[in-house]
Coordinates of C-alpha atoms in Angstrom, one line a residue:
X997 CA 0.0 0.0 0.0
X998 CA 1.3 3.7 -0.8
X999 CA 0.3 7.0 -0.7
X1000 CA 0.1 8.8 -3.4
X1001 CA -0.7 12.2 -2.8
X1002 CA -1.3 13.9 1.2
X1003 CA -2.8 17.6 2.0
X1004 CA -0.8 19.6 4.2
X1005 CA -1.5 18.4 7.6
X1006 CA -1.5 21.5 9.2
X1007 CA -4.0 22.9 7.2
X1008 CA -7.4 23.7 9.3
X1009 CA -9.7 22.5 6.0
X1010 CA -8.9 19.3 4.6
X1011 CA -9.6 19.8 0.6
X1012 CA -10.7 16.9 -1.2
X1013 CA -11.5 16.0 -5.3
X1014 CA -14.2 16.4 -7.2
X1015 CA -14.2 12.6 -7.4
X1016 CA -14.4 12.1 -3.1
X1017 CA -16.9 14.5 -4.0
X1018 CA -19.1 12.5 -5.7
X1019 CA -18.6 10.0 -3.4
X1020 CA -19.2 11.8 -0.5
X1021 CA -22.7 13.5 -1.7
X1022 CA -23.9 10.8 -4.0
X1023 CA -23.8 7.1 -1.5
X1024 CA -26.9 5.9 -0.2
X1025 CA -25.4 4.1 2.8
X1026 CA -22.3 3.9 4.4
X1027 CA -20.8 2.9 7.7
X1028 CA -19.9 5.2 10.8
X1029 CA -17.6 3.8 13.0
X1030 CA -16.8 5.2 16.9
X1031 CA -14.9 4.2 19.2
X1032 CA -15.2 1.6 22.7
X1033 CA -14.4 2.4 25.8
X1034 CA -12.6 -1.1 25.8
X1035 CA -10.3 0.9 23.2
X1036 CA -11.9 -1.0 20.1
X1037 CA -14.3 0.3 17.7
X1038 CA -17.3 -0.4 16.0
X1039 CA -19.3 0.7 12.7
X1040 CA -23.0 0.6 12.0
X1041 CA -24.4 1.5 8.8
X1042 CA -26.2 5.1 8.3
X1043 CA -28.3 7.0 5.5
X1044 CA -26.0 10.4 5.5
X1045 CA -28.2 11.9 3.0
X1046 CA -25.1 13.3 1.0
X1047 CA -24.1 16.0 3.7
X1048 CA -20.7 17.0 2.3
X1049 CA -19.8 20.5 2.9
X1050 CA -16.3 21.4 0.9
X1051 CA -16.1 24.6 2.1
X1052 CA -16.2 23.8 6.0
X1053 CA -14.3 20.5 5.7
X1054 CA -17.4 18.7 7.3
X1055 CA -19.3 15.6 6.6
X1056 CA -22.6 15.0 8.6
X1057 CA -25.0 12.1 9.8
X1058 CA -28.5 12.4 11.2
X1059 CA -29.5 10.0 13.9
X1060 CA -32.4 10.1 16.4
X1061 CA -31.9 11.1 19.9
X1062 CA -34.3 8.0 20.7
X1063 CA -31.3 5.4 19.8
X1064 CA -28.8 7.3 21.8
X1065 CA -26.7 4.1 22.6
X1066 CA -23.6 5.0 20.0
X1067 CA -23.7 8.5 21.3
X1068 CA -22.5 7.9 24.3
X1069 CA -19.6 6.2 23.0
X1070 CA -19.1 9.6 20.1
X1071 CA -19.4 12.2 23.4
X1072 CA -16.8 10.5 25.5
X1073 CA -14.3 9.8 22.5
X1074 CA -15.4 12.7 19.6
X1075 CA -13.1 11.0 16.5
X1076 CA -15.3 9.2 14.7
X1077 CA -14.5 7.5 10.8
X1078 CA -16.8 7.6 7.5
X1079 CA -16.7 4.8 5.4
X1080 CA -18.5 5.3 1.6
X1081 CA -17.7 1.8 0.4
X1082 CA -21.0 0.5 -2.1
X1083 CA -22.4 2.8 -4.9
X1084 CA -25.0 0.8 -4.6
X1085 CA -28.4 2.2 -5.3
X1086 CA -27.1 5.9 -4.9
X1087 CA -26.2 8.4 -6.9
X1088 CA -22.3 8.7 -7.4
X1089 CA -21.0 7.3 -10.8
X1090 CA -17.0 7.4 -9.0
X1091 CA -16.1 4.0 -8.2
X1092 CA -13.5 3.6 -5.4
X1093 CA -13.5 3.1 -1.8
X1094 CA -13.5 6.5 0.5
X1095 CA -12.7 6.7 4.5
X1096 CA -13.0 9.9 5.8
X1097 CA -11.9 10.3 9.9
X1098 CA -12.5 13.5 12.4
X1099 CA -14.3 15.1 15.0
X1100 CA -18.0 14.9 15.7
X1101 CA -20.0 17.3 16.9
X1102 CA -23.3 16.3 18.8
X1103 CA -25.8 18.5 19.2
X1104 CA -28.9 17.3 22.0
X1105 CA -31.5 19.1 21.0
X1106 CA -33.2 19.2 17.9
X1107 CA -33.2 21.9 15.5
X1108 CA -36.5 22.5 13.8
X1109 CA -34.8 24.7 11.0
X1110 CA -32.1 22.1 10.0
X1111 CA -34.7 19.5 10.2
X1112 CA -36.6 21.4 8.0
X1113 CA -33.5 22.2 5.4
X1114 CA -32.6 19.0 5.1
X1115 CA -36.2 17.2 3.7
X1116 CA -34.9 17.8 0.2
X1117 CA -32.1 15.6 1.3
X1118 CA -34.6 12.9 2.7
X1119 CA -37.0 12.5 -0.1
X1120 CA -34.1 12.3 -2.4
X1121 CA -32.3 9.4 -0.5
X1122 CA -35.0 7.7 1.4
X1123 CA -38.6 8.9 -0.7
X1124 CA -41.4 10.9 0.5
X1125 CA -42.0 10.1 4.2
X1126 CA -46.0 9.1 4.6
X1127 CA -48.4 11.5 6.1
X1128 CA -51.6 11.1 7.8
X1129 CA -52.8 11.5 11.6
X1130 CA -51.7 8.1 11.9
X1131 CA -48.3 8.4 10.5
X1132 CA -47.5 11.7 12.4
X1133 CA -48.5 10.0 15.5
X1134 CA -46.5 7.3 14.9
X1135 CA -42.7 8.9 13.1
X1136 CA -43.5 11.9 15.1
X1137 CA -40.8 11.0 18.1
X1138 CA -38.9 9.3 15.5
X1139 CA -38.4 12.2 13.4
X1140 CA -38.9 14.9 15.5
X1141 CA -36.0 14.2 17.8
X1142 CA -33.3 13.7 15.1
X1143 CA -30.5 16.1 15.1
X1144 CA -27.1 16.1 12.9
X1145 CA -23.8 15.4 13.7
X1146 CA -21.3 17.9 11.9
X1147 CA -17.8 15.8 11.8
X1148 CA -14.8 18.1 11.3
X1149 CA -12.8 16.1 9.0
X1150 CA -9.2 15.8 9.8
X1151 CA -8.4 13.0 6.7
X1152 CA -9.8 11.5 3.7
X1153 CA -8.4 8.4 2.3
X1154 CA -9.3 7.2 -0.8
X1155 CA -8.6 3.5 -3.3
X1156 CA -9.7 3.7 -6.7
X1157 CA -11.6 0.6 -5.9
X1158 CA -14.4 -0.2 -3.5
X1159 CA -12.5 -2.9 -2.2
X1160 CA -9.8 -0.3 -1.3
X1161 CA -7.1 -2.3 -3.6
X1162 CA -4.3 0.3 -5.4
X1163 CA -2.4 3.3 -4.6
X1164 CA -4.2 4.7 -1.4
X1165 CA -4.6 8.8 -1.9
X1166 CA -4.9 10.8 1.3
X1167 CA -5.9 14.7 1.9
X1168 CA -5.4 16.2 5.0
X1169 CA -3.8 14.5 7.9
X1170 CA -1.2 12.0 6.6
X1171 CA -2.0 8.2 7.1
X1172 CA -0.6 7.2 9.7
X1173 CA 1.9 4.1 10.7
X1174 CA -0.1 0.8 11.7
X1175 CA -1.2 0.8 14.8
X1176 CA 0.7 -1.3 17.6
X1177 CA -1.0 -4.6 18.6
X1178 CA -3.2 -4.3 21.9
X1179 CA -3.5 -6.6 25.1
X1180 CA -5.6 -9.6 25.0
X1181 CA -9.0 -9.0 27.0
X1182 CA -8.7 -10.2 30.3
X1183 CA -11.4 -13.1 29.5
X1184 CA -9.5 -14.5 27.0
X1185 CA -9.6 -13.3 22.9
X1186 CA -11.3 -16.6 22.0
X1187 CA -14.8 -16.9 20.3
X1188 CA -17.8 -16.2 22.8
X1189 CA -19.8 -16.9 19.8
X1190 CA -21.4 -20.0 17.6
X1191 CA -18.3 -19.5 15.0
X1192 CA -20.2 -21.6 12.7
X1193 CA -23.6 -19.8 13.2
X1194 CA -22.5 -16.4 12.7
X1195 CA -20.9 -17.4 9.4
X1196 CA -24.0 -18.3 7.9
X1197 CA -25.7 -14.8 8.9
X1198 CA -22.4 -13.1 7.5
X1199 CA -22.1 -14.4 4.6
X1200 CA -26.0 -14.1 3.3
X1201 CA -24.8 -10.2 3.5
X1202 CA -23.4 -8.4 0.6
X1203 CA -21.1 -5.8 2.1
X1204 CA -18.5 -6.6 5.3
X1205 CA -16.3 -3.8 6.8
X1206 CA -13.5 -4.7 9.5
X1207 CA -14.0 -1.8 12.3
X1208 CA -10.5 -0.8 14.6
X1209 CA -8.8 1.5 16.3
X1210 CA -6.2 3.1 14.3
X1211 CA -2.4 4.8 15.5
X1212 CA -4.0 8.5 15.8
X1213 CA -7.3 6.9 17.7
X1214 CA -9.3 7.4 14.9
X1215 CA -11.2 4.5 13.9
X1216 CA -10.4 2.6 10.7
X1217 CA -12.8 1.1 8.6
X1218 CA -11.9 -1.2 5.7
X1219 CA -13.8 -3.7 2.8
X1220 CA -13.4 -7.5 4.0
X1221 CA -14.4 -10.7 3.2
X1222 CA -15.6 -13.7 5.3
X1223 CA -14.6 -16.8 4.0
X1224 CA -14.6 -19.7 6.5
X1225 CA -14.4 -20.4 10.1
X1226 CA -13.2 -22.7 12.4
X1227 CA -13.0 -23.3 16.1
X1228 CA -10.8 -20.5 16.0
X1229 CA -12.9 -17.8 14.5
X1230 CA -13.8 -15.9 10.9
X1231 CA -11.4 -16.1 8.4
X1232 CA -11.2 -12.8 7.1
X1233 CA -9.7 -11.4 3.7
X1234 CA -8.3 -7.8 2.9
X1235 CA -6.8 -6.2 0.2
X1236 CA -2.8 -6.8 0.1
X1237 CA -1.2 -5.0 3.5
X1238 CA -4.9 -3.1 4.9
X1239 CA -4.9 -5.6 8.2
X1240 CA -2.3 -4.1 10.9
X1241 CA -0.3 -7.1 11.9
X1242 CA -0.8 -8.9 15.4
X1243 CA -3.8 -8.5 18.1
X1244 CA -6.6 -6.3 18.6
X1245 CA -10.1 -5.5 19.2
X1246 CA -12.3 -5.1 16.3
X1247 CA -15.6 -4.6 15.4
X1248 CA -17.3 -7.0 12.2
X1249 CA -19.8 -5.7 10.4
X1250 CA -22.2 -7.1 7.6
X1251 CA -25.0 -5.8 5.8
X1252 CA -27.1 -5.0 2.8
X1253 CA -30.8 -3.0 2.0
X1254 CA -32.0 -2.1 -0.6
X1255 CA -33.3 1.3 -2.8
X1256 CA -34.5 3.9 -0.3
X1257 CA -32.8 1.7 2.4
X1258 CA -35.9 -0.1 2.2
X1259 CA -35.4 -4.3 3.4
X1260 CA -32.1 -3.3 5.9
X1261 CA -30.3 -6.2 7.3
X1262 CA -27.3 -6.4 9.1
X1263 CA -25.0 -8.2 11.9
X1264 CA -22.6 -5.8 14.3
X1265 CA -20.2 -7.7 16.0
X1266 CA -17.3 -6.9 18.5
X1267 CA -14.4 -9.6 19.0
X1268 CA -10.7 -10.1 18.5
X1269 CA -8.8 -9.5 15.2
X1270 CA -5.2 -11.5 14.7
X1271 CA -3.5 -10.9 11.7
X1272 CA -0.4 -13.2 10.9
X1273 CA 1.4 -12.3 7.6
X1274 CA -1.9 -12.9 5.0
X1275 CA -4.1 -14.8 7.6
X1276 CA -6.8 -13.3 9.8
X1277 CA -8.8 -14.6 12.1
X1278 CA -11.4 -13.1 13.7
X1279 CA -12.8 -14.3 16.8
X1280 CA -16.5 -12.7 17.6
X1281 CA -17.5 -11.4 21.7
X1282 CA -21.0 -10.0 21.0
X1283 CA -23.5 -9.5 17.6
X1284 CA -26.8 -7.8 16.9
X1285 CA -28.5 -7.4 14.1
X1286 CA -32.2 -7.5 12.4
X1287 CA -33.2 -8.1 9.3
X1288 CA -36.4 -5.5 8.0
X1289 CA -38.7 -6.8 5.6
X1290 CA -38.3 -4.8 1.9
X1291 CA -41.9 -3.1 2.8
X1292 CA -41.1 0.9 3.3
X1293 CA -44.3 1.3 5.3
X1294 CA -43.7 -1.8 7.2
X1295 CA -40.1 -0.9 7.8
X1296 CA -40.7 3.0 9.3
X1297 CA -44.0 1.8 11.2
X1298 CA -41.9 0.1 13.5
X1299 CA -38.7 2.3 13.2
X1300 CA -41.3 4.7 14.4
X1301 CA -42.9 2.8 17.2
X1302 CA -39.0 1.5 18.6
X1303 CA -38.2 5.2 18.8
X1304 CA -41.5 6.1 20.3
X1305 CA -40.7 3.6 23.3
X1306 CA -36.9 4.7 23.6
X1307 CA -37.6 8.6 23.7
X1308 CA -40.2 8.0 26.4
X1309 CA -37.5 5.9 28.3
X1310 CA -34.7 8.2 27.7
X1311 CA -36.9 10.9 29.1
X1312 CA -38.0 8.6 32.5
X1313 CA -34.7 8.2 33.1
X1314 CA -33.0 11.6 32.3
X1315 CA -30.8 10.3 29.0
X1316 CA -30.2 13.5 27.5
X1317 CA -29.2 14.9 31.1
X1318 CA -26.5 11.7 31.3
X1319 CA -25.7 12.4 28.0
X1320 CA -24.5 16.3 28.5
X1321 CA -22.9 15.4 31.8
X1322 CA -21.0 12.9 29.5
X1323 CA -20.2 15.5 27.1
X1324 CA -19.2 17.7 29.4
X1325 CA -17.0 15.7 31.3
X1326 CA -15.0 14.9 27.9
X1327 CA -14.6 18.6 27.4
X1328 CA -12.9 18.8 30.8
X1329 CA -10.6 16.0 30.0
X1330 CA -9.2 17.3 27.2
X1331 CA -9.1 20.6 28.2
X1332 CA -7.0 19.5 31.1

């Protein structure tokens, strides 16, 4: 792997191409990946509606206040990773595989005038939302308590291809050296999980992204393949020289949907990666996953009734209080 081209580092914009560009405003879904307190890291896949802004040097993602489980993870650490790995059923015509890594910015209130701005966004990406008394009653808590994430980018990476083989092209930051291997957990790095089982839910998903913790802290997120298992683990394929050698936590994820997002399915995992020259084996702790059936209306009925039920918890039990003391607390940290 080598780089082919870097951005000044210590320039406070990073400046990408007209072909990240396309990338970055045209993908339907994509994978943001945070960090875990365990120092792994983890990536889940998101709509992010094409919010690109050149000039500013930020990215965005909109997610509901009602599934605030990932935020607390994004407040505590901010550097979060971008990864626009499938044209698939989106608008960019650029093939190529993009990670873009920075700084999030979490807002915990909702803004009626950005939610409002970005609808054009929506119906592009997603379709027309359904109205109705019934439908407002039941996407109101769903919708109404989304907010965007603004992610100061500090790097873009780029392959030409989705599978991120070829000369690797950075702006901004420079890519940094692989990241030294970690400690085994203290209950052992071994599978937790059916090895067998999870292969089969894997590998009926089109796209799999290995999730870690990179040199700088930001996450890393790279194209895989599952190809077998064992007692051992995954066997996992990358592109020649993306796996950092040795031990470390990682986070496995597998998906696919279809247009509008519509018929989602995916398995998140977190587990041990161990990379040996061109063998890796990954060895899963913990998955979760659903599968949605390819029925929009059936789909944001109970996306809409799930976030119903979590904003009224998160409200009971003074989440978005938690979550600024969080917040807060990180500030301190790092101002200190």
């Amino acid at each position: 792997m080598t780089e082919a081209s870097a951005a000044d580092p210590s320039a406070d914009i990073v400046n990408w191409s007209d072909t990240v560009q396309d990338v970055l405003t045209g993908d339907l879904v994509t994978a943001l990946a945070y960090g875990t307190p365990a120092g792994g890291a983890v990536a889940i896949p998101v709509s992010p509606l094409g919010l690109a802004d050149r000039d500013a040097g930020t990215i965005g993602v909109t997610t509901s206040l009602a599934f605030n489980g990932k935020l607390r993870n994004i407040l505590r650490d901010p550097r979060v990773a971008m990864a626009y790995h499938t044209r698939d059923h989106g608008f960019a015509d650029t093939d190529g595989f993009v990670l873009a890594q920075g700084e999030a910015v979490v807002p915990l209130e909702p803004s009626p005038e950005v939610l409002a701005a970005l609808e054009p966004k929506v119906t592009r990406f997603l379709g027309a939302m359904p109205a109705g008394r019934l439908w407002d009653w039941v996407l109101g808590d769903y919708l109404d308590t989304r907010v965007v994430i603004d992610i100061l980018l500090k790097r873009i990476a780029s392959w030409p291809d989705v599978r991120a083989a070829g000369d690797l092209s950075v702006a901004g930051a420079a890519w940094p050296e692989p990241p030294m291997p970690q400690l085994p957990p203290a209950k052992g790095s071994g599978p937790r999980l059916d090895t067998g089982k999870l292969h089969r839910q894997v590998d009926k998903l089109q796209h799999q992204l290995l999730a870690y913790r990179g040199a700088d802290g930001h996450p890393v997120v790279l194209p895989v393949r599952v190809t077998g298992y064992d007692e051992r683990g995954l066997f996992v394929e990358a592109a020649t020289g993306l796996l950092p050698p040795g031990g470390r936590r990682a986070g496995l994820t597998a998906h696919s949907f279809g247009p509008q997002a519509v018929g989602l399915a995916n398995r998140i995992c977190t587990g041990w990666l161990e990379t040996s020259g061109n063998t890796a084996v990954y060895a899963p702790h913990t998955a979760a996953g659903f599968a949605a059936p390819p029925m929009k209306s059936v789909q944001l009925f109970f996306n809409g009734l799930f976030a119903k039920r979590n904003w009224r918890k998160a409200v009971r039990e003074g989440t978005l209080a938690e979550l600024a003391a969080i917040r807060a607390n990180a500030a301190r940290v790092q101002a200190e």
